[in-house]
Short mmCIF file of C-alpha atoms in Angstrom, two decimals:
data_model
loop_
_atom_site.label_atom_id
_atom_site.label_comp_id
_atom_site.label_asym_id
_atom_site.label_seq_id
_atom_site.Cartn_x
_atom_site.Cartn_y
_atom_site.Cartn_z
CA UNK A 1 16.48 -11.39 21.07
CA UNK A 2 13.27 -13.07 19.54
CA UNK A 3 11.90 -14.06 23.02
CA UNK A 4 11.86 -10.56 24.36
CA UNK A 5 10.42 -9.14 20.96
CA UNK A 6 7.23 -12.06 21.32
CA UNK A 7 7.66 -10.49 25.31
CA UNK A 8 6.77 -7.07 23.93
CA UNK A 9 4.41 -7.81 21.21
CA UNK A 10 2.26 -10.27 23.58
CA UNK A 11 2.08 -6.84 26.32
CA UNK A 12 1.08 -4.59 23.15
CA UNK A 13 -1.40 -7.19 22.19
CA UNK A 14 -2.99 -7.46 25.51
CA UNK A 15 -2.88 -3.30 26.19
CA UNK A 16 -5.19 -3.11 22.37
CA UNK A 17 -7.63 -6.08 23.00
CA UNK A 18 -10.45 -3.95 24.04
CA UNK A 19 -9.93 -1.95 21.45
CA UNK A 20 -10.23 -4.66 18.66
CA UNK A 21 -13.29 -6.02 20.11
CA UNK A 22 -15.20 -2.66 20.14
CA UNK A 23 -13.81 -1.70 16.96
CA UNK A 24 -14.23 -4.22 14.29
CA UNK A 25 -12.51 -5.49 11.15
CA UNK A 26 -11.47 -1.93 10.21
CA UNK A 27 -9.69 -1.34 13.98
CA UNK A 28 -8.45 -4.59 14.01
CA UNK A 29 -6.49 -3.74 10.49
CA UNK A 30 -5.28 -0.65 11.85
CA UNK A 31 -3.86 -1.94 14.70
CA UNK A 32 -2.65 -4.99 12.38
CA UNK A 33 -0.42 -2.47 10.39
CA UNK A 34 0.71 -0.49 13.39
CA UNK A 35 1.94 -3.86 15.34
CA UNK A 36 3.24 -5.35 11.87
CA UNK A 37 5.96 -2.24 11.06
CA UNK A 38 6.86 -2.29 14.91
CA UNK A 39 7.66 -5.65 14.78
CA UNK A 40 10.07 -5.28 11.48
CA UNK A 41 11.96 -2.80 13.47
CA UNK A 42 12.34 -5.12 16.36
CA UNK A 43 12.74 -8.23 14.21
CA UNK A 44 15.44 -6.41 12.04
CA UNK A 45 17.25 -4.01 14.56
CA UNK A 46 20.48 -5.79 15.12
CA UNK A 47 20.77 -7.41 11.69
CA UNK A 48 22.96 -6.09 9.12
CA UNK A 49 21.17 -5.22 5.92
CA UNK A 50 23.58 -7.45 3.60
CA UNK A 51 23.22 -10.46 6.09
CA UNK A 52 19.15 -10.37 6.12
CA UNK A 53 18.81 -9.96 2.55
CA UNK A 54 20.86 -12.80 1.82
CA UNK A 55 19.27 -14.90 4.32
CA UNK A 56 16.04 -14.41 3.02
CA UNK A 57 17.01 -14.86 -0.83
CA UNK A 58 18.39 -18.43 0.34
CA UNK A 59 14.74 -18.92 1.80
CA UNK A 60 13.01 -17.56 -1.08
CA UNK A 61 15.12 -19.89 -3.49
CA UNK A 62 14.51 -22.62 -0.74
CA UNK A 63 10.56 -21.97 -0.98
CA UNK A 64 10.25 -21.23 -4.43
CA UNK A 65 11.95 -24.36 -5.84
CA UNK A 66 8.73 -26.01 -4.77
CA UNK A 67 6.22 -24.73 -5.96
CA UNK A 68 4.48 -26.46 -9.02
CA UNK A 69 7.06 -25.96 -12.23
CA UNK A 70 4.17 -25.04 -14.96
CA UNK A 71 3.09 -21.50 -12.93
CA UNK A 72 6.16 -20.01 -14.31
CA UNK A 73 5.63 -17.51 -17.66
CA UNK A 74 8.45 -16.65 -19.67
CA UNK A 75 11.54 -15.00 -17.77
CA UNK A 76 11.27 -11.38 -18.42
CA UNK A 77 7.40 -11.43 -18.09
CA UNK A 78 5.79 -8.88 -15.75
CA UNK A 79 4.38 -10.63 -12.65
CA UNK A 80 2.53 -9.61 -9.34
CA UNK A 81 3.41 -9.68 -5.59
CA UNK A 82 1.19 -8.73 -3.51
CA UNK A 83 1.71 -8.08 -0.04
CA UNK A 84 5.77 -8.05 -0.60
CA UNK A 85 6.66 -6.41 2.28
CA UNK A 86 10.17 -5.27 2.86
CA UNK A 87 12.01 -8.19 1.07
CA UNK A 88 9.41 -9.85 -0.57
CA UNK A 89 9.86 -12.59 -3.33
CA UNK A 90 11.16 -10.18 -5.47
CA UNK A 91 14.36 -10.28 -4.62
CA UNK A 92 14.82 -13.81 -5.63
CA UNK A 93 13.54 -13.13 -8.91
CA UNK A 94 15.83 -11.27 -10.92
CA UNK A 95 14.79 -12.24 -14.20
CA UNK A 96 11.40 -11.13 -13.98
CA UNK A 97 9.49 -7.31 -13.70
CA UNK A 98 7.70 -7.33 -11.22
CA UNK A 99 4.78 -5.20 -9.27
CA UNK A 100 5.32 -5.48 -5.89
CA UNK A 101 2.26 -4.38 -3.84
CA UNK A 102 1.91 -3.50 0.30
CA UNK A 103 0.37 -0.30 1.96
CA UNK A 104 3.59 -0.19 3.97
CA UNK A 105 5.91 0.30 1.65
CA UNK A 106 6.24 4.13 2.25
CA UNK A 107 6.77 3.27 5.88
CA UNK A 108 9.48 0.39 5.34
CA UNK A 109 11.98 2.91 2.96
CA UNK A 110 11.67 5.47 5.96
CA UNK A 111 12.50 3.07 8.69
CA UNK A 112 14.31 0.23 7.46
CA UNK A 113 17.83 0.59 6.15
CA UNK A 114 17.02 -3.05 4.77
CA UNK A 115 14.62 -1.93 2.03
CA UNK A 116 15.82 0.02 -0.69
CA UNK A 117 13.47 0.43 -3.88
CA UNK A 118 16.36 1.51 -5.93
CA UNK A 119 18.33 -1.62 -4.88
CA UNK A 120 15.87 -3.07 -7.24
CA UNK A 121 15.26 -1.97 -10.49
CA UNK A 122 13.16 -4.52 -12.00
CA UNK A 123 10.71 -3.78 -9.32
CA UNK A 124 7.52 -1.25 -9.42
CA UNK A 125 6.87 -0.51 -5.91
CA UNK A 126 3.20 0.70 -4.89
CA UNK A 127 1.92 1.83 -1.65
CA UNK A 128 -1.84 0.93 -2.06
CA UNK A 129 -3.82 -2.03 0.09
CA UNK A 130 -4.47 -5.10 -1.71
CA UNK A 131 -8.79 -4.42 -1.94
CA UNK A 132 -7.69 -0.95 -3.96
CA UNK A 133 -8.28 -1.56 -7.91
CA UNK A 134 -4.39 -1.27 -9.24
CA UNK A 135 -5.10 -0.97 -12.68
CA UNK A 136 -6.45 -3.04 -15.60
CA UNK A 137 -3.35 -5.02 -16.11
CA UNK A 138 -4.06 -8.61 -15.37
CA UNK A 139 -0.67 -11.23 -15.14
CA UNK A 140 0.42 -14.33 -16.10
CA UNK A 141 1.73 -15.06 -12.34
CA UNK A 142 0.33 -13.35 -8.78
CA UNK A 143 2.23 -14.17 -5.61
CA UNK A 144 1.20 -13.79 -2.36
CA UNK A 145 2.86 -14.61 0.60
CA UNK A 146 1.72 -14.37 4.18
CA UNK A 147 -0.50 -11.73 3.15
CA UNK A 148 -4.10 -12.38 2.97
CA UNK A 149 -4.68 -12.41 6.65
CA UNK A 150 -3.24 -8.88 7.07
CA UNK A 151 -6.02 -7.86 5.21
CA UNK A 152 -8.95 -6.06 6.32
CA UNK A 153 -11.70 -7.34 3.83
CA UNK A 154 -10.82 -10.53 3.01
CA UNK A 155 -13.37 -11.21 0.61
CA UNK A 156 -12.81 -8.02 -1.60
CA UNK A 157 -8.74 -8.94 -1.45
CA UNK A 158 -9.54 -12.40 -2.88
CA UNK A 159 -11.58 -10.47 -5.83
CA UNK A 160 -8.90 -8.50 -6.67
CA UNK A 161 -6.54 -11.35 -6.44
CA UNK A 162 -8.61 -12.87 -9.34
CA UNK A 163 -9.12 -9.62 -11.13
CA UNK A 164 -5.54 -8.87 -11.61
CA UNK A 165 -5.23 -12.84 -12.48
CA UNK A 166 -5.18 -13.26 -16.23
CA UNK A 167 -7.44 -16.29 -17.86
CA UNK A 168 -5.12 -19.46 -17.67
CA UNK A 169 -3.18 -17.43 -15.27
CA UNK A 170 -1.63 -18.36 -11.91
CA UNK A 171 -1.99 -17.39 -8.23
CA UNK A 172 0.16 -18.69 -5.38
CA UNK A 173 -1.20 -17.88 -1.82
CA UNK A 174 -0.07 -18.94 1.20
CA UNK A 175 -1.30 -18.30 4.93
CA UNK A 176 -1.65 -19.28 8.81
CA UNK A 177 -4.30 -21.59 8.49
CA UNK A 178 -6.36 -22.64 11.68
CA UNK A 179 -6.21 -26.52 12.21
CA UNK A 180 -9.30 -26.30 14.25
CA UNK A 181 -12.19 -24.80 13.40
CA UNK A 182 -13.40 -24.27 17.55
CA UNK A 183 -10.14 -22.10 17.97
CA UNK A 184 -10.58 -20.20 14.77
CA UNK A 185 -14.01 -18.89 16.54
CA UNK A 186 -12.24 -18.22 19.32
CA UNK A 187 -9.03 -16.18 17.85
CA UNK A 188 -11.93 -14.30 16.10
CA UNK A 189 -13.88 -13.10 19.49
CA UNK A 190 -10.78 -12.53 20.67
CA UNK A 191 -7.83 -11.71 18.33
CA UNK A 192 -4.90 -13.63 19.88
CA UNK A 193 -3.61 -13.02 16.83
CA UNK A 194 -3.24 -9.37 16.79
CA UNK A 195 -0.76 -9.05 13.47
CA UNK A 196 -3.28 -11.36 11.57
CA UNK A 197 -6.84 -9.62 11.72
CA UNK A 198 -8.17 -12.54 9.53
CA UNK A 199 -8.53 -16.08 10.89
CA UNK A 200 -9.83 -18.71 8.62
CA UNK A 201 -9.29 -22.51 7.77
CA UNK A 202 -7.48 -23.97 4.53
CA UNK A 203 -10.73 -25.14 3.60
CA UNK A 204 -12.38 -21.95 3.42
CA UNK A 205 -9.99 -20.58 1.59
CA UNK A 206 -10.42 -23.56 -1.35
CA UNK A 207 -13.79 -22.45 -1.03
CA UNK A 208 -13.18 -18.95 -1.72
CA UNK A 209 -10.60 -19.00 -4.38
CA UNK A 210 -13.10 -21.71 -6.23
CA UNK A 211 -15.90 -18.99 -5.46
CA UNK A 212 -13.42 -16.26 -7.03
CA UNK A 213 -12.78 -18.15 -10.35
CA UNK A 214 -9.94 -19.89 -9.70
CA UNK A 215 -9.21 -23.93 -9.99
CA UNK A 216 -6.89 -25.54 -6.92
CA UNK A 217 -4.18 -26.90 -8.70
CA UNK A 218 -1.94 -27.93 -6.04
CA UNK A 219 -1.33 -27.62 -2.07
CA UNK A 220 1.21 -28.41 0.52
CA UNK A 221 1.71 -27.86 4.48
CA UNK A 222 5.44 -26.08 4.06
CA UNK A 223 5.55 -25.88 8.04
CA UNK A 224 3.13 -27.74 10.31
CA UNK A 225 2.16 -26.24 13.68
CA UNK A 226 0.37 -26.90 17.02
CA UNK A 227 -2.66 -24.56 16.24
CA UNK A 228 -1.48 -23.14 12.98
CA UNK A 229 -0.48 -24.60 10.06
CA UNK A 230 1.74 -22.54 7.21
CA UNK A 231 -0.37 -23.78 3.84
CA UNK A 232 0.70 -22.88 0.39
CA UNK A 233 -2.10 -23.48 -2.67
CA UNK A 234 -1.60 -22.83 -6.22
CA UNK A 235 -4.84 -22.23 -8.33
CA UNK A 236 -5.08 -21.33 -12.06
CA UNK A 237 -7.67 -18.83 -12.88
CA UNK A 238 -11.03 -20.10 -14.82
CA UNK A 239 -11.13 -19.18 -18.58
CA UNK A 240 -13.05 -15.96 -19.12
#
């Protein structure tokens, strides 16, 4: 069950604490994807494909329904997800093409008989990390879910967020945002957190995405914790 997958995880994260601390951002992001694909195996290993997937479409429709009405472009518009994982947002949006973005993607369609990228047609998959340059395109809508503190420079994913965010254009982010700023210092001397190599506050990430171009549009607390909170914002991006 969950409790003896958080059993496992917590041993693996105490076995690789050294580690992080002598290694940095970049072996703290290593270690990040490592412990995130094990823990998709675990998560997903006695769950039949069919139940998951509708599972999470119910959530996505759940989540989605509340997010700010005017982000939405034109159904059949190309849009961006980035950091989809295995069953991303995506696959509550059928009436959209969409460019679904994670590193792990390669790694999901070998090991998880969940993820199919045939199963969705409407969908370009691509392997690369969120910092990589995709292309030149730029869209009317990016989504990002639970995916900017997987990242290993956070600063550089934020400026591709906005690069790949088209003038008037709209971003939806959402994170684990530290309540207190004390234990943020601490999780980042030493990384709690193992699946989440970036640890920051909701309001430094208003501060970035204002420092990236964008405008905060609108915010909400979808799920309230002890230490972390689960924070959506939606920000259009500046005119050029």
């Amino acid at each position: 069950g969950l409790f003896h997958i958080d059993q496992r995880l917590a041993s693996c994260k105490f076995r690789v604490v050294l580690k992080l601390i002598h290694n940095g951002m970049a072996g703290k992001w290593a270690i990040a994807q490592r412990l995130e694909l094990w823990w998709w195996k675990c998560y997903l290993r006695n769950t039949p494909p069919a139940d998951y997937l509708q599972w999470k479409t119910d959530y996505w429709n759940t989540l989605l329904a509340q997010l700010p009405v005017v982000i939405w472009p034109p159904s059949s518009s190309t849009i961006l997800e980035v950091g989809c994982g295995p069953a991303g947002c995506f696959i509550a949006l059928p009436d959209y093409r969409i460019h679904a973005v994670d590193p792990l993607l390669d790694r999901y369609a070998q090991t998880l008989p969940h993820f199919h990228p045939t199963q969705w047609p409407q969908v370009e998959f691509d392997s690369r990390c969120i910092e990589q340059p995709l292309h030149e395109r730029q869209y009317p809508l990016v989504l990002t879910f639970n995916a900017i503190n997987h990242v290993k420079d956070w600063s550089k994913a934020l400026q591709q967020l906005g690069r790949h965010t088209q003038p008037g254009g709209w971003l939806v982010l959402s994170s684990d945002v530290h309540r207190y700023r004390a234990l943020r210092q601490l999780f980042r001397l030493l990384p709690a957190d193992a699946l989440h190599p970036q640890q920051h506050t909701a309001a430094e990430y208003r501060a970035a995405l204002c420092s990236h171009g964008f405008t905060l549009y609108w915010e909400k607390v979808y799920k309230p914790g002890s230490v972390f909170d689960y924070w959506i914002v939606v920000a259009q991006k500046n005119p050029a």
